């Protein structure tokens, strides 16, 4: 069975993205145009819709477009193995765990500050604002709740 020839709007609709997003994916080398018709309009095959859905699913589990491009390269490489893909997934998990740890530290600090706030009194004596100001002073001295390279 031959692939159905689709225009850009139909591919975008079936893939659940905007036409602008589809054009961006094309520029980034994530989706290929099957060709152009006599008027110069892009034509796509059914594989473009599958590719867009792959991209969206990969984004939903945390892969960046750069990661997805690597995954698509692995998918197209007959010499690549499942182990290569697993390695990318494990690397993404490690990145997520590091981000979660930072978010948990940030949440803990904010929770402590919120608990210290009496809900009454002038804003000039707000412990949250004081803590934010003092944190900036401490960071100038090299102390921070965030890892190096993050924040101000």
mmCIF file of C-alpha atoms in Angstrom:
data_model
loop_
_atom_site.group_PDB
_atom_site.id
_atom_site.type_symbol
_atom_site.label_atom_id
_atom_site.label_comp_id
_atom_site.label_asym_id
_atom_site.label_seq_id
_atom_site.Cartn_x
_atom_site.Cartn_y
_atom_site.Cartn_z
ATOM 1 C CA UNK A 1 0.000 0.000 0.000
ATOM 2 C CA UNK A 2 1.325 3.415 -0.986
ATOM 3 C CA UNK A 3 1.604 6.228 1.550
ATOM 4 C CA UNK A 4 -1.131 8.818 1.444
ATOM 5 C CA UNK A 5 0.133 12.211 0.278
ATOM 6 C CA UNK A 6 -0.736 14.890 2.827
ATOM 7 C CA UNK A 7 -0.393 18.653 2.897
ATOM 8 C CA UNK A 8 1.242 20.489 5.785
ATOM 9 C CA UNK A 9 -2.045 21.410 7.471
ATOM 10 C CA UNK A 10 -3.311 17.828 7.425
ATOM 11 C CA UNK A 11 -0.041 16.448 8.809
ATOM 12 C CA UNK A 12 -0.038 19.073 11.565
ATOM 13 C CA UNK A 13 -3.661 18.300 12.453
ATOM 14 C CA UNK A 14 -3.133 14.530 12.505
ATOM 15 C CA UNK A 15 0.070 14.930 14.494
ATOM 16 C CA UNK A 16 -1.496 17.318 17.002
ATOM 17 C CA UNK A 17 0.909 20.200 16.374
ATOM 18 C CA UNK A 18 0.660 23.610 14.757
ATOM 19 C CA UNK A 19 1.840 24.226 11.209
ATOM 20 C CA UNK A 20 4.577 26.458 12.672
ATOM 21 C CA UNK A 21 5.769 23.616 14.899
ATOM 22 C CA UNK A 22 5.842 21.238 11.956
ATOM 23 C CA UNK A 23 7.926 23.725 9.954
ATOM 24 C CA UNK A 24 10.277 24.058 12.929
ATOM 25 C CA UNK A 25 10.646 20.275 13.164
ATOM 26 C CA UNK A 26 11.446 20.237 9.470
ATOM 27 C CA UNK A 27 14.122 22.951 9.845
ATOM 28 C CA UNK A 28 15.640 21.021 12.750
ATOM 29 C CA UNK A 29 15.802 17.829 10.686
ATOM 30 C CA UNK A 30 13.249 15.962 12.797
ATOM 31 C CA UNK A 31 10.643 15.555 10.045
ATOM 32 C CA UNK A 32 11.296 15.225 6.327
ATOM 33 C CA UNK A 33 9.190 16.590 3.498
ATOM 34 C CA UNK A 34 8.381 13.909 0.916
ATOM 35 C CA UNK A 35 8.479 16.557 -1.795
ATOM 36 C CA UNK A 36 6.669 19.550 -3.168
ATOM 37 C CA UNK A 37 3.786 19.774 -5.579
ATOM 38 C CA UNK A 38 3.695 21.916 -8.736
ATOM 39 C CA UNK A 39 2.702 24.961 -6.664
ATOM 40 C CA UNK A 40 5.667 24.481 -4.325
ATOM 41 C CA UNK A 41 3.561 23.319 -1.377
ATOM 42 C CA UNK A 42 5.082 20.732 0.918
ATOM 43 C CA UNK A 43 3.863 17.147 0.597
ATOM 44 C CA UNK A 44 4.249 14.570 3.323
ATOM 45 C CA UNK A 45 3.652 10.866 3.684
ATOM 46 C CA UNK A 46 1.989 9.017 6.567
ATOM 47 C CA UNK A 47 5.440 8.507 8.067
ATOM 48 C CA UNK A 48 5.566 12.241 8.899
ATOM 49 C CA UNK A 49 2.539 11.853 11.171
ATOM 50 C CA UNK A 50 4.174 8.863 12.898
ATOM 51 C CA UNK A 51 7.376 10.878 13.302
ATOM 52 C CA UNK A 52 5.505 13.783 14.916
ATOM 53 C CA UNK A 53 3.748 11.436 17.314
ATOM 54 C CA UNK A 54 7.126 9.888 18.194
ATOM 55 C CA UNK A 55 8.503 13.372 18.904
ATOM 56 C CA UNK A 56 5.526 14.296 21.081
ATOM 57 C CA UNK A 57 5.688 11.052 23.067
ATOM 58 C CA UNK A 58 9.423 11.495 23.615
ATOM 59 C CA UNK A 59 8.855 15.068 24.825
ATOM 60 C CA UNK A 60 6.151 13.874 27.218
ATOM 61 C CA UNK A 61 8.691 11.682 29.018
ATOM 62 C CA UNK A 62 11.294 14.444 29.212
ATOM 63 C CA UNK A 63 13.457 14.160 26.114
ATOM 64 C CA UNK A 64 14.567 17.427 24.514
ATOM 65 C CA UNK A 65 14.480 17.958 20.761
ATOM 66 C CA UNK A 66 18.243 17.421 20.717
ATOM 67 C CA UNK A 67 17.764 14.103 22.530
ATOM 68 C CA UNK A 68 14.973 13.176 20.141
ATOM 69 C CA UNK A 69 17.170 13.870 17.137
ATOM 70 C CA UNK A 70 19.732 11.449 18.598
ATOM 71 C CA UNK A 71 17.013 8.852 19.220
ATOM 72 C CA UNK A 72 15.783 9.206 15.640
ATOM 73 C CA UNK A 73 19.350 8.756 14.394
ATOM 74 C CA UNK A 74 19.680 5.603 16.478
ATOM 75 C CA UNK A 75 16.324 4.376 15.192
ATOM 76 C CA UNK A 76 17.504 4.825 11.603
ATOM 77 C CA UNK A 77 20.929 3.234 12.224
ATOM 78 C CA UNK A 78 20.873 -0.512 11.532
ATOM 79 C CA UNK A 79 24.095 -0.836 13.544
ATOM 80 C CA UNK A 80 22.604 0.705 16.689
ATOM 81 C CA UNK A 81 21.344 -1.488 19.490
ATOM 82 C CA UNK A 82 18.624 -1.294 22.082
ATOM 83 C CA UNK A 83 21.437 -0.821 24.611
ATOM 84 C CA UNK A 84 22.265 2.519 22.950
ATOM 85 C CA UNK A 85 18.687 3.708 23.412
ATOM 86 C CA UNK A 86 18.585 2.417 26.976
ATOM 87 C CA UNK A 87 21.734 4.408 27.725
ATOM 88 C CA UNK A 88 20.016 7.596 26.568
ATOM 89 C CA UNK A 89 16.986 6.788 28.746
ATOM 90 C CA UNK A 90 19.172 6.113 31.803
ATOM 91 C CA UNK A 91 21.057 9.366 31.214
ATOM 92 C CA UNK A 92 17.732 11.237 31.071
ATOM 93 C CA UNK A 93 16.646 9.581 34.341
ATOM 94 C CA UNK A 94 19.863 10.769 36.042
ATOM 95 C CA UNK A 95 19.260 14.315 34.776
ATOM 96 C CA UNK A 96 15.688 14.213 36.088
ATOM 97 C CA UNK A 97 16.797 12.925 39.486
ATOM 98 C CA UNK A 98 19.283 15.792 39.790
ATOM 99 C CA UNK A 99 16.571 18.318 38.902
ATOM 100 C CA UNK A 100 14.174 16.727 41.385
ATOM 101 C CA UNK A 101 16.808 16.987 44.137
ATOM 102 C CA UNK A 102 17.250 20.711 43.421
ATOM 103 C CA UNK A 103 13.476 21.250 43.397
ATOM 104 C CA UNK A 104 13.111 19.374 46.701
ATOM 105 C CA UNK A 105 15.793 21.588 48.302
ATOM 106 C CA UNK A 106 14.064 24.692 46.973
ATOM 107 C CA UNK A 107 10.675 23.473 48.214
ATOM 108 C CA UNK A 108 12.084 22.721 51.660
ATOM 109 C CA UNK A 109 13.588 26.185 51.963
ATOM 110 C CA UNK A 110 10.360 27.869 50.843
ATOM 111 C CA UNK A 111 8.314 25.714 53.229
ATOM 112 C CA UNK A 112 10.574 26.726 56.129
ATOM 113 C CA UNK A 113 10.260 30.383 55.187
ATOM 114 C CA UNK A 114 6.463 30.141 54.823
ATOM 115 C CA UNK A 115 6.196 28.432 58.217
ATOM 116 C CA UNK A 116 8.203 31.270 59.781
ATOM 117 C CA UNK A 117 5.860 33.915 58.370
ATOM 118 C CA UNK A 118 3.382 35.069 61.044
ATOM 119 C CA UNK A 119 0.674 36.259 58.578
ATOM 120 C CA UNK A 120 0.534 39.553 60.484
ATOM 121 C CA UNK A 121 2.757 42.551 60.803
ATOM 122 C CA UNK A 122 4.175 44.989 58.294
ATOM 123 C CA UNK A 123 5.839 43.828 55.113
ATOM 124 C CA UNK A 124 9.018 45.553 56.332
ATOM 125 C CA UNK A 125 9.323 42.745 58.908
ATOM 126 C CA UNK A 126 8.381 39.882 56.599
ATOM 127 C CA UNK A 127 10.699 36.938 57.323
ATOM 128 C CA UNK A 128 10.376 35.660 53.751
ATOM 129 C CA UNK A 129 11.587 38.951 52.287
ATOM 130 C CA UNK A 130 14.344 39.104 54.924
ATOM 131 C CA UNK A 131 15.425 35.574 54.061
ATOM 132 C CA UNK A 132 15.517 36.403 50.357
ATOM 133 C CA UNK A 133 17.633 39.470 51.021
ATOM 134 C CA UNK A 134 19.970 37.579 53.362
ATOM 135 C CA UNK A 135 20.251 34.698 50.896
ATOM 136 C CA UNK A 136 21.496 37.135 48.262
ATOM 137 C CA UNK A 137 24.097 38.462 50.711
ATOM 138 C CA UNK A 138 25.221 34.905 51.546
ATOM 139 C CA UNK A 139 25.434 33.959 47.873
ATOM 140 C CA UNK A 140 27.846 36.806 47.267
ATOM 141 C CA UNK A 141 30.006 35.059 49.826
ATOM 142 C CA UNK A 142 29.679 31.740 48.019
ATOM 143 C CA UNK A 143 26.765 30.137 49.868
ATOM 144 C CA UNK A 144 23.616 28.984 48.112
ATOM 145 C CA UNK A 145 20.899 26.363 48.206
ATOM 146 C CA UNK A 146 21.328 25.896 44.465
ATOM 147 C CA UNK A 147 24.104 23.962 42.745
ATOM 148 C CA UNK A 148 26.943 25.907 41.085
ATOM 149 C CA UNK A 149 25.910 27.716 37.931
ATOM 150 C CA UNK A 150 22.256 28.133 38.983
ATOM 151 C CA UNK A 151 20.490 31.257 40.139
ATOM 152 C CA UNK A 152 21.796 34.828 40.156
#
